[in-house]
mmCIF file of C-alpha atoms in Angstrom:
data_model
loop_
_atom_site.group_PDB
_atom_site.id
_atom_site.type_symbol
_atom_site.label_atom_id
_atom_site.label_comp_id
_atom_site.label_asym_id
_atom_site.label_seq_id
_atom_site.Cartn_x
_atom_site.Cartn_y
_atom_site.Cartn_z
ATOM 1 C CA MET L 1 110.454 111.317 86.590
ATOM 2 C CA SER L 2 111.670 112.509 89.968
ATOM 3 C CA ILE L 3 109.558 114.804 92.102
ATOM 4 C CA LEU L 4 109.493 116.970 95.172
ATOM 5 C CA VAL L 5 107.346 115.866 98.083
ATOM 6 C CA TYR L 6 106.551 118.617 100.558
ATOM 7 C CA PHE L 7 104.601 119.506 103.645
ATOM 8 C CA SER L 8 103.189 122.954 104.254
ATOM 9 C CA SER L 9 101.331 124.054 107.355
ATOM 10 C CA SER L 10 98.357 126.385 107.247
ATOM 11 C CA SER L 11 100.799 129.327 106.986
ATOM 12 C CA GLU L 12 101.407 128.111 103.397
ATOM 13 C CA ASN L 13 105.028 129.377 103.354
ATOM 14 C CA THR L 14 106.380 126.100 101.980
ATOM 15 C CA GLN L 15 103.452 125.857 99.544
ATOM 16 C CA ARG L 16 104.301 129.288 98.116
ATOM 17 C CA PHE L 17 107.961 128.312 97.791
ATOM 18 C CA ILE L 18 107.016 125.147 95.888
ATOM 19 C CA GLU L 19 104.656 127.075 93.599
ATOM 20 C CA ARG L 20 107.427 129.542 92.776
ATOM 21 C CA LEU L 21 109.799 126.675 91.948
ATOM 22 C CA GLY L 22 107.440 125.449 89.237
ATOM 23 C CA MET L 23 108.633 121.849 89.573
ATOM 24 C CA PRO L 24 106.538 118.657 89.814
ATOM 25 C CA ALA L 25 105.514 118.273 93.445
ATOM 26 C CA VAL L 26 103.182 116.296 95.691
ATOM 27 C CA ARG L 27 101.901 117.672 98.992
ATOM 28 C CA ILE L 28 101.726 115.648 102.192
ATOM 29 C CA PRO L 29 98.193 116.362 103.469
ATOM 30 C CA LEU L 30 97.606 118.601 106.485
ATOM 31 C CA ASN L 31 94.972 116.166 107.733
ATOM 32 C CA GLU L 32 96.892 113.431 109.525
ATOM 33 C CA ARG L 33 94.273 110.822 108.614
ATOM 34 C CA GLU L 34 94.891 111.315 104.890
ATOM 35 C CA ARG L 35 97.795 109.321 103.533
ATOM 36 C CA ILE L 36 99.737 109.438 100.314
ATOM 37 C CA GLN L 37 102.192 107.050 98.775
ATOM 38 C CA VAL L 38 104.783 108.038 96.200
ATOM 39 C CA ASP L 39 106.003 105.840 93.375
ATOM 40 C CA ALA L 40 109.171 107.643 92.276
ATOM 41 C CA PRO L 41 112.366 108.833 93.933
ATOM 42 C CA TYR L 42 111.873 112.242 95.512
ATOM 43 C CA ILE L 43 113.428 115.080 97.446
ATOM 44 C CA LEU L 44 111.516 116.018 100.593
ATOM 45 C CA VAL L 45 110.885 119.708 101.333
ATOM 46 C CA VAL L 46 109.997 120.135 104.993
ATOM 47 C CA PRO L 47 109.397 123.094 107.311
ATOM 48 C CA SER L 48 111.053 123.097 110.729
ATOM 49 C CA TYR L 49 108.950 123.427 113.858
ATOM 50 C CA GLY L 50 109.798 124.301 117.418
ATOM 51 C CA GLY L 51 112.414 126.625 118.736
ATOM 52 C CA GLY L 52 115.149 124.379 120.002
ATOM 53 C CA GLY L 53 115.967 120.700 120.067
ATOM 54 C CA THR L 54 115.197 117.924 117.655
ATOM 55 C CA ALA L 55 111.997 116.871 119.436
ATOM 56 C CA GLY L 56 109.103 118.373 117.523
ATOM 57 C CA ALA L 57 111.281 119.781 114.720
ATOM 58 C CA VAL L 58 109.712 117.521 112.065
ATOM 59 C CA PRO L 59 105.937 117.890 111.539
ATOM 60 C CA ARG L 60 103.902 114.839 112.634
ATOM 61 C CA GLN L 61 102.456 114.466 109.135
ATOM 62 C CA VAL L 62 105.975 114.139 107.701
ATOM 63 C CA ILE L 63 106.935 111.574 110.338
ATOM 64 C CA ARG L 64 103.854 109.529 109.479
ATOM 65 C CA PHE L 65 104.661 109.787 105.739
ATOM 66 C CA LEU L 66 108.244 108.621 106.316
ATOM 67 C CA ASN L 67 107.156 105.810 108.640
ATOM 68 C CA ASP L 68 105.599 104.196 105.556
ATOM 69 C CA GLN L 69 108.471 101.959 104.459
ATOM 70 C CA HIS L 70 107.578 102.363 100.771
ATOM 71 C CA ASN L 71 107.806 106.167 100.987
ATOM 72 C CA ARG L 72 110.957 106.063 103.080
ATOM 73 C CA ALA L 73 112.710 103.816 100.555
ATOM 74 C CA LEU L 74 112.285 106.423 97.802
ATOM 75 C CA ILE L 75 113.628 109.524 99.581
ATOM 76 C CA ARG L 76 116.886 110.742 98.046
ATOM 77 C CA GLY L 77 117.476 114.096 99.747
ATOM 78 C CA VAL L 78 115.950 116.792 101.933
ATOM 79 C CA ILE L 79 115.482 120.558 101.756
ATOM 80 C CA ALA L 80 114.301 122.420 104.856
ATOM 81 C CA SER L 81 112.703 125.740 105.595
ATOM 82 C CA GLY L 82 112.948 127.508 108.888
ATOM 83 C CA ASN L 83 113.261 130.792 110.691
ATOM 84 C CA ARG L 84 116.658 132.321 111.451
ATOM 85 C CA ASN L 85 115.213 133.647 114.725
ATOM 86 C CA PHE L 86 115.670 130.104 116.061
ATOM 87 C CA GLY L 87 119.466 130.347 115.728
ATOM 88 C CA GLU L 88 121.125 126.932 115.609
ATOM 89 C CA ALA L 89 117.699 125.300 115.267
ATOM 90 C CA TYR L 90 117.170 127.068 111.900
ATOM 91 C CA GLY L 91 116.133 124.354 109.428
ATOM 92 C CA ARG L 92 116.545 121.650 112.101
ATOM 93 C CA ALA L 93 113.975 119.352 110.448
ATOM 94 C CA GLY L 94 116.418 118.927 107.555
ATOM 95 C CA ASP L 95 119.147 117.778 109.928
ATOM 96 C CA VAL L 96 116.796 115.294 111.582
ATOM 97 C CA VAL L 97 115.438 113.809 108.332
ATOM 98 C CA SER L 98 118.901 113.676 106.759
ATOM 99 C CA GLN L 99 120.289 111.742 109.712
ATOM 100 C CA LYS L 100 117.328 109.403 110.233
ATOM 101 C CA CYS L 101 116.875 108.585 106.528
ATOM 102 C CA ASP L 102 120.592 108.656 105.632
ATOM 103 C CA VAL L 103 120.118 111.134 102.776
ATOM 104 C CA PRO L 104 121.917 114.396 101.985
ATOM 105 C CA PHE L 105 120.655 117.695 103.402
ATOM 106 C CA LEU L 106 120.666 119.676 100.168
ATOM 107 C CA TYR L 107 119.532 123.196 101.104
ATOM 108 C CA ARG L 108 117.836 125.352 103.727
ATOM 109 C CA PHE L 109 115.818 128.518 103.199
ATOM 110 C CA GLU L 110 113.997 130.954 105.427
ATOM 111 C CA LEU L 111 110.192 131.190 105.528
ATOM 112 C CA MET L 112 108.991 131.541 101.875
ATOM 113 C CA GLY L 113 112.515 131.797 100.492
ATOM 114 C CA THR L 114 114.018 134.523 98.333
ATOM 115 C CA GLN L 115 114.340 134.640 94.563
ATOM 116 C CA GLN L 116 117.966 133.585 95.056
ATOM 117 C CA ASP L 117 116.775 130.543 97.043
ATOM 118 C CA ILE L 118 114.408 129.632 94.192
ATOM 119 C CA GLU L 119 117.245 129.823 91.656
ATOM 120 C CA ASN L 120 119.638 127.894 93.919
ATOM 121 C CA VAL L 121 117.120 125.105 94.512
ATOM 122 C CA ARG L 122 116.166 124.790 90.836
ATOM 123 C CA LYS L 123 119.816 124.508 89.854
ATOM 124 C CA GLY L 124 120.763 122.284 92.790
ATOM 125 C CA VAL L 125 117.866 119.864 92.297
ATOM 126 C CA SER L 126 118.613 119.558 88.578
ATOM 127 C CA GLU L 127 122.296 118.874 89.245
ATOM 128 C CA PHE L 128 121.445 116.441 92.047
ATOM 129 C CA TRP L 129 119.217 114.291 89.815
ATOM 130 C CA GLN L 130 121.802 114.328 87.011
ATOM 131 C CA ARG L 131 124.323 112.793 89.420
ATOM 132 C CA GLN L 132 121.976 110.001 90.527
ATOM 133 C CA PRO L 133 122.265 106.512 89.022
ATOM 134 C CA GLN L 134 119.549 105.786 86.444
ATOM 135 C CA SER L 135 118.153 102.939 88.552
ATOM 136 C CA ALA L 136 117.473 105.318 91.467
#
């Protein structure tokens, strides 16, 4: 079974989005000393930090998670949250992860997302996994 892996800061915006999705998900811990390892292909859901460039856009906890070669090998796509107030940097973490991990950037949503975002992600994730080879 394929899952979502996500990080949510103490604001819990991404956490609330994941809860509303109602899909199997694993959270990357806030505490940087805690580590997790996944054992199935996954889509990463990541908030975007900072207000400009790529430096600092991806949370440190997510970088540490992806620096584990086992975890990195299983990523299949990325979804990013952000804040439209940051203009071109909106959802920048998705751009960074997509490029560095060579996976598709599937969707971006603002803050906690809207009901339309929830529906779009549910449908998009389902269609994405249906297109993946069985061995993935």
